[in-house]
Amino acid sequence: MSEIVVETRNLTKIYRDFWGRRKVHALKSLDLQIYRGEVFGLLGPNGSGKTTTIKLLLGLLFQSEGEALVFGKDASEVRRNERIGYLPEESYLYKFLNAEEILDFYGKLFKIPAAVRKQRVRDLIEMVGLTWARKRQLKEYSKGMTRRIGLAQALINDPELVVLDEPTSGLDPIGTREMKDLILDLKRQGKTVLMCSHLLADVQDVCDRIGILFQGELKEIGRVDSLLKVRDLTDIQTSLLSPEAVEEIRQVVAKHGGEVKWVGNPTTSLEELFLKIVEESRQHPGRRAHGGEQDGR
């Protein structure tokens, strides 16, 4: 069995009003295990309990019932925070500092030696693609740039567990793709990643396993490839066939008790199409991308 990095047992959170009366049952008896080296996605619509779960795991909230364990220790233990990196949904950074200064500041909080800190700041800024803006004050950053420097800040202590709350929020398609590539790179480094999102395509692209929350309850959990597999259909992909060949295949399928549901050309995703057009435009300025319908209808 792989090492368990994050575990919840009957984890429950009830928000109460000033008089102690139950106001919101935000999380209901959550049982969850996240293993070392995996990317785990916590999915759900707004208000499903994702951010509450994260705050309980980080010790920012106290549970009403149950247990939250990180590295085998209670989530309320402060010392284990030095092994965690956290990117909140909204990054709260000192706007009058530039990228180098903000990362150096957080590096000092972790008591990272000066020489190591200087190199790590340089490497992280390059990793998130902000070398060109490293001397600009953060108040001049766009939201997408702020998300990138927020991720760098979350990694300044070289954490074993990285917690990301809506990591692609505010990013354009190119920035989103780069953020997802960064998450996959963290996995290759052996880090454990817990990410929350309501953007299904982002989670599908990077996560090994997912858990789906709805109204505070865990409704489904499992490997992405297993959950998405349609088990009562079989896909066969070939090169372009003649109509005669397609008809012959239909007859063979019918002979064996099956039915051809659909014949046509496969489609790519809108994200892949967008990125391809941008890359082709960079390589060939002024040339219009080909492949789509010419009249735009």
Coordinates of C-alpha atoms in Angstrom, one line a residue:
M1 CA 0.0 0.0 0.0
S2 CA 1.2 3.5 -0.8
E3 CA 1.8 5.9 2.1
I4 CA -1.3 7.9 3.1
V5 CA -0.5 11.6 3.2
V6 CA -4.0 13.0 3.8
E7 CA -6.8 11.1 5.6
T8 CA -10.2 12.2 6.9
R9 CA -12.5 10.1 9.1
N10 CA -16.1 11.0 9.5
L11 CA -15.0 14.6 9.0
T12 CA -18.0 17.0 9.6
K13 CA -18.3 20.7 9.7
I14 CA -21.4 22.6 10.9
Y15 CA -21.4 26.4 10.8
R16 CA -23.5 27.9 13.6
D17 CA -25.0 31.4 14.2
F18 CA -24.3 33.7 17.1
W19 CA -26.7 31.8 19.3
G20 CA -25.1 28.4 18.5
R21 CA -28.0 27.3 16.3
R22 CA -27.1 25.1 13.3
K23 CA -26.8 27.4 10.2
V24 CA -25.1 25.4 7.5
H25 CA -24.1 21.7 7.4
A26 CA -21.1 22.3 5.1
L27 CA -19.4 18.9 5.3
K28 CA -21.0 15.6 6.2
S29 CA -19.0 12.5 7.4
L30 CA -16.2 12.8 4.9
D31 CA -14.0 9.7 4.6
L32 CA -11.1 10.2 2.3
Q33 CA -7.5 9.0 1.8
I34 CA -4.9 10.6 -0.5
Y35 CA -1.7 8.8 -1.2
R36 CA 1.9 10.0 -1.7
G37 CA 2.8 11.0 -5.2
E38 CA -0.7 11.3 -6.6
V39 CA -2.7 14.2 -7.9
F40 CA -6.1 14.1 -6.3
G41 CA -9.0 16.3 -7.5
L42 CA -11.8 17.4 -5.3
L43 CA -14.7 18.3 -7.5
G44 CA -18.0 20.0 -6.9
P45 CA -20.2 23.0 -7.6
N46 CA -19.9 26.2 -5.5
G47 CA -21.0 25.5 -2.0
S48 CA -20.3 21.8 -2.1
G49 CA -17.7 21.8 0.7
K50 CA -14.4 21.9 -1.2
T51 CA -12.9 25.0 0.4
T52 CA -14.2 23.9 3.8
T53 CA -12.4 20.6 3.4
I54 CA -9.2 22.4 2.5
K55 CA -9.4 24.8 5.5
L56 CA -10.0 21.8 7.8
L57 CA -6.9 20.0 6.5
L58 CA -4.8 23.2 6.9
G59 CA -6.0 23.8 10.4
L60 CA -7.6 27.0 9.5
L61 CA -11.0 25.7 10.8
F62 CA -11.9 23.2 13.5
Q63 CA -14.1 20.3 12.7
S64 CA -17.4 19.7 14.4
E65 CA -16.9 16.0 14.4
G66 CA -14.4 13.4 13.1
E67 CA -10.7 13.6 12.3
A68 CA -8.5 15.3 9.8
L69 CA -4.9 13.9 9.5
V70 CA -2.0 15.1 7.4
F71 CA 1.2 13.1 7.5
G72 CA -0.4 11.0 10.2
K73 CA -0.7 14.0 12.5
D74 CA -3.8 16.0 13.5
A75 CA -4.4 18.8 11.1
S76 CA -4.3 21.3 14.0
E77 CA -0.6 20.7 14.6
V78 CA 1.3 23.7 13.4
R79 CA 4.7 22.1 12.8
R80 CA 3.5 20.0 9.9
N81 CA 2.8 23.2 7.9
E82 CA 6.4 23.5 6.9
R83 CA 5.8 20.4 4.7
I84 CA 2.8 21.9 3.0
G85 CA 2.4 24.5 0.2
Y86 CA -1.0 26.2 -0.2
L87 CA -2.4 28.3 -3.1
P88 CA -5.8 29.8 -1.9
E89 CA -8.5 30.7 -4.3
E90 CA -7.6 34.4 -3.9
S91 CA -3.9 35.1 -3.3
Y92 CA -3.3 37.7 -0.6
L93 CA 0.1 39.1 -1.4
Y94 CA 1.9 42.4 -0.5
K95 CA 1.2 44.5 -3.6
F96 CA 4.1 46.9 -3.1
L97 CA 6.7 44.2 -3.4
N98 CA 7.9 42.7 -6.6
A99 CA 8.1 38.9 -7.4
E100 CA 11.7 38.5 -6.1
E101 CA 10.9 40.4 -2.9
I102 CA 7.7 38.5 -2.1
L103 CA 9.3 35.1 -2.6
D104 CA 12.4 36.1 -0.6
F105 CA 10.1 37.3 2.2
Y106 CA 8.3 34.0 2.5
G107 CA 11.6 32.1 2.2
K108 CA 12.8 34.0 5.3
L109 CA 9.6 32.9 7.2
F110 CA 10.6 29.3 6.5
K111 CA 14.2 30.2 7.7
I112 CA 15.7 29.0 4.3
P113 CA 19.4 29.9 4.2
A114 CA 20.2 33.0 2.1
A115 CA 22.1 31.3 -0.7
V116 CA 19.5 28.5 -1.1
R117 CA 16.7 31.1 -0.9
K118 CA 18.2 33.2 -3.7
Q119 CA 18.6 30.3 -6.0
R120 CA 15.1 28.9 -5.2
V121 CA 13.5 32.4 -5.9
R122 CA 15.2 32.5 -9.3
D123 CA 14.2 29.0 -10.2
L124 CA 10.5 29.4 -9.1
I125 CA 10.1 32.7 -11.0
E126 CA 11.5 31.0 -14.1
M127 CA 9.3 28.0 -13.6
V128 CA 6.1 30.0 -13.5
G129 CA 7.2 32.1 -16.5
L130 CA 7.5 35.5 -14.8
T131 CA 11.2 36.2 -15.3
W132 CA 10.4 39.1 -17.5
A133 CA 8.2 40.7 -14.8
R134 CA 10.3 39.8 -11.7
K135 CA 11.1 43.5 -10.9
R136 CA 7.5 44.8 -11.3
Q137 CA 5.4 45.4 -8.2
L138 CA 2.6 43.0 -7.7
K139 CA 0.0 45.7 -7.9
E140 CA 0.8 45.9 -11.6
Y141 CA 0.2 42.2 -12.1
S142 CA -2.9 40.8 -13.9
K143 CA -5.0 38.2 -12.1
G144 CA -3.3 35.5 -14.2
M145 CA 0.2 36.7 -13.3
T146 CA -0.9 36.9 -9.6
R147 CA -2.0 33.2 -9.8
R148 CA 1.4 32.2 -11.1
I149 CA 3.4 34.1 -8.4
G150 CA 1.0 32.6 -5.9
L151 CA 1.9 29.1 -7.0
A152 CA 5.6 30.1 -6.7
Q153 CA 5.0 31.3 -3.2
A154 CA 3.3 28.0 -2.4
L155 CA 6.4 26.1 -3.5
I156 CA 9.0 28.3 -1.8
N157 CA 9.5 25.8 1.0
D158 CA 9.8 22.8 -1.4
P159 CA 6.7 21.2 0.2
E160 CA 5.8 17.5 0.1
L161 CA 2.0 18.2 -0.1
V162 CA 0.7 21.0 -2.4
V163 CA -2.8 22.2 -1.9
L164 CA -4.3 24.2 -4.8
D165 CA -7.7 25.9 -4.5
E166 CA -9.0 26.7 -8.0
P167 CA -5.5 26.9 -9.5
T168 CA -6.6 28.0 -13.0
S169 CA -8.9 30.7 -11.8
G170 CA -8.4 33.9 -13.9
L171 CA -6.0 32.2 -16.4
D172 CA -6.5 32.4 -20.2
P173 CA -6.3 29.1 -22.1
I174 CA -2.5 29.3 -22.6
G175 CA -2.0 30.1 -18.9
T176 CA -4.4 27.2 -18.0
R177 CA -2.4 24.8 -20.0
E178 CA 0.9 25.9 -18.5
M179 CA -0.6 25.7 -15.0
K180 CA -1.7 22.1 -15.7
D181 CA 1.8 21.3 -17.0
L182 CA 3.2 22.7 -13.8
I183 CA 0.9 20.4 -11.7
L184 CA 2.0 17.4 -13.7
D185 CA 5.7 18.4 -13.2
L186 CA 5.0 18.5 -9.4
K187 CA 3.8 14.9 -9.6
R188 CA 6.9 13.9 -11.5
Q189 CA 9.0 15.4 -8.7
G190 CA 7.2 13.0 -6.3
K191 CA 5.0 15.6 -4.6
T192 CA 1.4 14.9 -3.6
V193 CA -1.1 17.4 -5.0
L194 CA -4.6 18.1 -3.7
M195 CA -6.5 20.4 -6.0
C196 CA -10.1 21.7 -5.9
S197 CA -11.9 22.9 -8.9
H198 CA -15.3 23.2 -10.5
L199 CA -13.7 23.1 -14.0
L200 CA -14.1 19.5 -15.0
A201 CA -11.7 19.6 -18.0
D202 CA -8.8 20.8 -15.8
V203 CA -9.3 18.0 -13.3
Q204 CA -9.6 15.4 -16.0
D205 CA -6.3 16.4 -17.6
V206 CA -4.1 16.2 -14.5
C207 CA -5.7 14.1 -11.7
D208 CA -5.1 10.4 -11.0
R209 CA -8.2 10.1 -8.7
I210 CA -11.1 12.4 -8.0
G211 CA -13.7 12.8 -5.4
I212 CA -17.1 14.5 -6.2
L213 CA -18.7 16.5 -3.4
F214 CA -22.3 17.7 -3.5
Q215 CA -24.0 19.6 -0.7
G216 CA -21.2 18.5 1.7
E217 CA -21.4 14.8 0.9
L218 CA -18.9 12.6 -1.0
K219 CA -20.9 11.2 -3.8
E220 CA -18.2 9.4 -5.8
I221 CA -14.5 8.6 -5.6
G222 CA -12.1 6.7 -7.9
R223 CA -9.6 6.8 -10.7
V224 CA -10.4 9.2 -13.5
D225 CA -9.9 6.7 -16.3
S226 CA -12.1 4.1 -14.5
L227 CA -14.9 6.5 -13.7
L228 CA -15.0 7.9 -17.3
K229 CA -15.0 4.6 -19.0
V230 CA -18.3 3.7 -20.8
R231 CA -18.4 0.0 -20.3
D232 CA -21.3 -0.9 -22.6
L233 CA -19.7 0.6 -25.7
T234 CA -16.6 -0.3 -27.7
D235 CA -14.6 2.2 -29.7
I236 CA -12.7 1.2 -32.9
Q237 CA -10.6 3.9 -34.6
T238 CA -9.3 3.4 -38.1
S239 CA -7.9 5.5 -41.0
L240 CA -10.4 7.0 -43.4
L241 CA -12.6 4.2 -44.9
S242 CA -14.7 4.1 -48.1
P243 CA -18.5 3.9 -47.7
E244 CA -18.3 0.3 -48.9
A245 CA -15.9 -0.7 -46.2
V246 CA -18.1 1.1 -43.6
E247 CA -21.1 -0.9 -44.8
E248 CA -19.2 -4.2 -44.6
I249 CA -18.1 -3.4 -41.0
R250 CA -21.8 -2.7 -40.1
Q251 CA -22.7 -6.1 -41.4
V252 CA -20.0 -7.8 -39.4
V253 CA -21.0 -6.0 -36.2
A254 CA -24.7 -6.9 -36.8
K255 CA -23.7 -10.6 -37.4
H256 CA -22.2 -10.6 -33.9
G257 CA -25.2 -9.0 -32.2
G258 CA -23.9 -5.5 -32.1
E259 CA -25.0 -2.2 -33.6
V260 CA -22.9 0.6 -35.1
K261 CA -24.0 3.7 -33.1
W262 CA -22.0 6.3 -35.0
V263 CA -19.6 6.7 -37.9
G264 CA -17.7 10.0 -38.5
N265 CA -14.5 11.9 -37.9
P266 CA -13.2 12.3 -34.3
T267 CA -13.1 15.8 -32.8
T268 CA -10.4 17.5 -30.8
S269 CA -11.1 19.6 -27.7
L270 CA -11.6 23.4 -28.0
E271 CA -8.6 23.8 -25.8
E272 CA -6.4 21.8 -28.1
L273 CA -7.6 23.6 -31.2
F274 CA -7.0 27.0 -29.5
L275 CA -3.5 26.1 -28.5
K276 CA -2.7 24.7 -31.9
I277 CA -3.8 27.9 -33.7
V278 CA -1.9 30.1 -31.3
E279 CA 1.3 28.0 -31.8
E280 CA 0.9 28.0 -35.6
S281 CA 0.4 31.8 -35.5
R282 CA 3.6 32.2 -33.5
Q283 CA 5.5 30.2 -36.0
H284 CA 3.9 31.7 -39.1
P285 CA 2.9 35.3 -38.4
G286 CA 0.2 36.6 -40.8
R287 CA -0.8 33.2 -42.0
R288 CA -4.4 32.2 -41.3
A289 CA -4.9 28.8 -39.6
H290 CA -6.5 26.1 -41.8
G291 CA -8.7 23.1 -41.1
G292 CA -12.0 24.7 -40.1
E293 CA -15.0 25.6 -42.2
Q294 CA -14.2 28.5 -44.4
D295 CA -17.5 30.4 -44.1
G296 CA -17.6 30.3 -40.3
R297 CA -21.1 28.8 -40.1

